[in-house]
């Protein structure tokens, strides 16, 4: 017999109270939301061990995965992160103070600045990502590799559909 989770208990309650209501969306999206909430503290603890919060990690990891020379315009960064320019400015200030990024004038346009990942920031992003992936892999250990791949593919398909229907300012 399959173990009942929180979402299934909630759905059973709604089935009793509103038997005509299809709660299938909660079976998927409710579980995604609950999973996110359950793993968030572990992820935040991992990043804190590297002197970062989640938002700061997002900035330096975006720069790191952009490839050499690990620099992006602030506009490209805040669009990729789906945050406001003000939110990015605040994060950049903290990261710059920690020595993980620096801002420099663009060679192509002296009026604009680029955000550059420092050597320290590059190493910190890589170390934090490696630790995070090891930690997150533990959450998936109960699923065999085939189930993990099937779940990943289903989620990819759903997300790709939703992203294609999103307004441009929601994309990242």
CSV table of C-alpha atoms in Angstrom, one decimal:
chain,number,residue,atom,x,y,z
A,1,UNK,CA,0.0,0.0,0.0
A,2,UNK,CA,1.3,3.5,-0.9
A,3,UNK,CA,2.0,5.8,2.0
A,4,UNK,CA,-0.4,8.8,2.1
A,5,UNK,CA,1.3,12.2,2.1
A,6,UNK,CA,0.0,15.6,3.3
A,7,UNK,CA,-1.4,16.5,-0.1
A,8,UNK,CA,-3.3,13.3,-0.4
A,9,UNK,CA,-4.9,13.9,3.0
A,10,UNK,CA,-5.9,17.4,2.0
A,11,UNK,CA,-7.3,16.0,-1.3
A,12,UNK,CA,-9.3,13.4,0.7
A,13,UNK,CA,-10.7,16.1,2.9
A,14,UNK,CA,-11.8,18.2,-0.1
A,15,UNK,CA,-13.3,15.1,-1.8
A,16,UNK,CA,-15.4,14.6,1.3
A,17,UNK,CA,-16.4,18.3,1.5
A,18,UNK,CA,-16.7,19.1,-2.2
A,19,UNK,CA,-17.0,15.8,-4.0
A,20,UNK,CA,-17.7,17.5,-7.4
A,21,UNK,CA,-14.3,19.4,-7.3
A,22,UNK,CA,-11.4,18.0,-9.2
A,23,UNK,CA,-8.3,18.5,-7.0
A,24,UNK,CA,-5.8,17.0,-9.5
A,25,UNK,CA,-3.9,20.3,-9.8
A,26,UNK,CA,-3.1,20.1,-6.1
A,27,UNK,CA,-1.8,16.6,-6.6
A,28,UNK,CA,0.9,18.1,-8.8
A,29,UNK,CA,1.3,21.8,-8.0
A,30,UNK,CA,0.6,21.4,-4.3
A,31,UNK,CA,3.2,18.7,-4.1
A,32,UNK,CA,5.7,20.9,-6.0
A,33,UNK,CA,5.0,23.8,-3.6
A,34,UNK,CA,5.3,21.5,-0.5
A,35,UNK,CA,8.5,19.9,-1.7
A,36,UNK,CA,10.0,23.4,-2.3
A,37,UNK,CA,9.1,24.4,1.3
A,38,UNK,CA,10.5,21.2,2.8
A,39,UNK,CA,13.9,21.4,1.1
A,40,UNK,CA,14.3,25.2,1.3
A,41,UNK,CA,15.8,25.2,4.8
A,42,UNK,CA,18.5,22.7,3.9
A,43,UNK,CA,19.4,24.6,0.8
A,44,UNK,CA,19.6,27.9,2.7
A,45,UNK,CA,21.7,26.2,5.4
A,46,UNK,CA,24.1,24.9,2.7
A,47,UNK,CA,24.5,28.4,1.2
A,48,UNK,CA,24.9,30.0,4.6
A,49,UNK,CA,27.8,27.7,5.2
A,50,UNK,CA,29.5,29.5,2.3
A,51,UNK,CA,28.6,33.0,3.6
A,52,UNK,CA,25.7,33.4,1.0
A,53,UNK,CA,22.0,33.6,1.0
A,54,UNK,CA,19.9,32.1,-1.7
A,55,UNK,CA,19.7,35.3,-3.7
A,56,UNK,CA,23.4,36.0,-3.5
A,57,UNK,CA,24.1,32.4,-4.7
A,58,UNK,CA,21.7,32.9,-7.6
A,59,UNK,CA,23.8,35.9,-8.7
A,60,UNK,CA,27.2,34.3,-8.5
A,61,UNK,CA,26.0,31.0,-10.0
A,62,UNK,CA,24.4,32.9,-12.9
A,63,UNK,CA,27.7,34.6,-13.6
A,64,UNK,CA,29.7,31.4,-13.2
A,65,UNK,CA,27.5,29.3,-15.6
A,66,UNK,CA,27.6,32.1,-18.1
A,67,UNK,CA,31.2,30.9,-18.9
A,68,UNK,CA,34.4,32.9,-19.3
A,69,UNK,CA,34.9,35.8,-18.8
A,70,UNK,CA,32.1,35.4,-16.2
A,71,UNK,CA,30.6,38.9,-16.7
A,72,UNK,CA,27.2,40.1,-17.5
A,73,UNK,CA,25.4,43.4,-17.8
A,74,UNK,CA,23.1,44.1,-14.8
A,75,UNK,CA,20.1,44.0,-17.2
A,76,UNK,CA,20.9,40.4,-18.3
A,77,UNK,CA,21.4,39.4,-14.7
A,78,UNK,CA,18.2,40.7,-13.3
A,79,UNK,CA,16.2,39.3,-16.2
A,80,UNK,CA,17.9,35.9,-15.7
A,81,UNK,CA,17.1,36.0,-12.0
A,82,UNK,CA,13.6,37.3,-12.5
A,83,UNK,CA,14.1,40.1,-9.9
A,84,UNK,CA,13.9,43.9,-10.0
A,85,UNK,CA,16.9,46.0,-10.8
A,86,UNK,CA,16.6,47.4,-7.2
A,87,UNK,CA,16.8,43.8,-5.8
A,88,UNK,CA,19.9,43.1,-7.9
A,89,UNK,CA,21.6,46.4,-6.8
A,90,UNK,CA,21.1,45.3,-3.1
A,91,UNK,CA,22.6,41.9,-3.8
A,92,UNK,CA,25.5,43.2,-5.8
A,93,UNK,CA,26.4,45.6,-3.0
A,94,UNK,CA,26.7,42.7,-0.5
A,95,UNK,CA,28.6,40.5,-3.0
A,96,UNK,CA,31.0,43.3,-3.9
A,97,UNK,CA,31.7,44.0,-0.2
A,98,UNK,CA,32.5,40.2,0.2
A,99,UNK,CA,34.8,40.3,-2.8
A,100,UNK,CA,32.8,37.9,-4.9
A,101,UNK,CA,32.0,40.4,-7.7
A,102,UNK,CA,33.2,43.7,-9.0
A,103,UNK,CA,31.6,46.2,-11.3
A,104,UNK,CA,33.6,47.6,-14.2
A,105,UNK,CA,33.0,49.8,-17.2
A,106,UNK,CA,32.1,48.1,-20.4
A,107,UNK,CA,34.8,48.2,-23.0
A,108,UNK,CA,32.1,48.5,-25.7
A,109,UNK,CA,30.1,51.3,-24.0
A,110,UNK,CA,32.0,53.3,-21.3
A,111,UNK,CA,28.6,54.5,-19.9
A,112,UNK,CA,27.5,51.1,-18.9
A,113,UNK,CA,28.8,48.7,-16.2
A,114,UNK,CA,29.3,45.0,-16.2
A,115,UNK,CA,29.1,42.7,-13.2
A,116,UNK,CA,32.3,40.5,-13.1
A,117,UNK,CA,32.7,37.4,-11.0
A,118,UNK,CA,36.0,37.5,-9.2
A,119,UNK,CA,38.3,34.5,-8.8
A,120,UNK,CA,37.0,34.2,-5.2
A,121,UNK,CA,33.4,34.4,-6.3
A,122,UNK,CA,34.0,31.8,-9.0
A,123,UNK,CA,35.4,29.4,-6.5
A,124,UNK,CA,32.6,30.1,-4.0
A,125,UNK,CA,29.9,29.6,-6.6
A,126,UNK,CA,31.4,26.2,-7.6
A,127,UNK,CA,32.0,25.0,-4.0
A,128,UNK,CA,28.5,26.0,-2.9
A,129,UNK,CA,26.9,24.4,-6.0
A,130,UNK,CA,28.8,21.1,-5.4
A,131,UNK,CA,27.7,21.1,-1.8
A,132,UNK,CA,24.1,21.9,-2.7
A,133,UNK,CA,23.9,19.2,-5.4
A,134,UNK,CA,25.2,16.6,-2.9
A,135,UNK,CA,22.6,17.7,-0.3
A,136,UNK,CA,19.7,17.8,-2.8
A,137,UNK,CA,20.7,14.3,-4.2
A,138,UNK,CA,20.0,13.0,-0.7
A,139,UNK,CA,16.3,14.1,-1.0
A,140,UNK,CA,16.0,12.1,-4.2
A,141,UNK,CA,17.7,9.0,-2.9
A,142,UNK,CA,14.4,7.1,-2.3
A,143,UNK,CA,13.7,7.2,-6.1
A,144,UNK,CA,15.5,4.9,-8.4
A,145,UNK,CA,17.3,6.6,-11.4
A,146,UNK,CA,14.6,5.7,-13.8
A,147,UNK,CA,11.9,7.3,-11.6
A,148,UNK,CA,14.1,10.4,-11.2
A,149,UNK,CA,14.5,10.8,-14.9
A,150,UNK,CA,10.8,10.2,-15.6
A,151,UNK,CA,9.9,12.9,-12.9
A,152,UNK,CA,12.5,15.3,-14.3
A,153,UNK,CA,11.1,14.8,-17.9
A,154,UNK,CA,7.5,15.4,-16.8
A,155,UNK,CA,8.4,18.5,-14.9
A,156,UNK,CA,10.5,19.8,-17.8
A,157,UNK,CA,7.6,19.3,-20.1
A,158,UNK,CA,5.2,21.2,-17.8
A,159,UNK,CA,7.6,24.0,-17.2
A,160,UNK,CA,8.5,24.4,-20.9
A,161,UNK,CA,4.7,24.7,-21.6
A,162,UNK,CA,4.2,27.3,-18.9
A,163,UNK,CA,7.3,29.3,-19.9
A,164,UNK,CA,6.2,29.4,-23.5
A,165,UNK,CA,2.9,30.9,-22.4
A,166,UNK,CA,4.4,33.3,-19.9
A,167,UNK,CA,4.6,37.0,-20.5
A,168,UNK,CA,8.1,38.2,-21.6
A,169,UNK,CA,8.8,39.9,-18.2
A,170,UNK,CA,8.1,36.6,-16.4
A,171,UNK,CA,10.6,34.6,-18.4
A,172,UNK,CA,14.1,34.0,-17.1
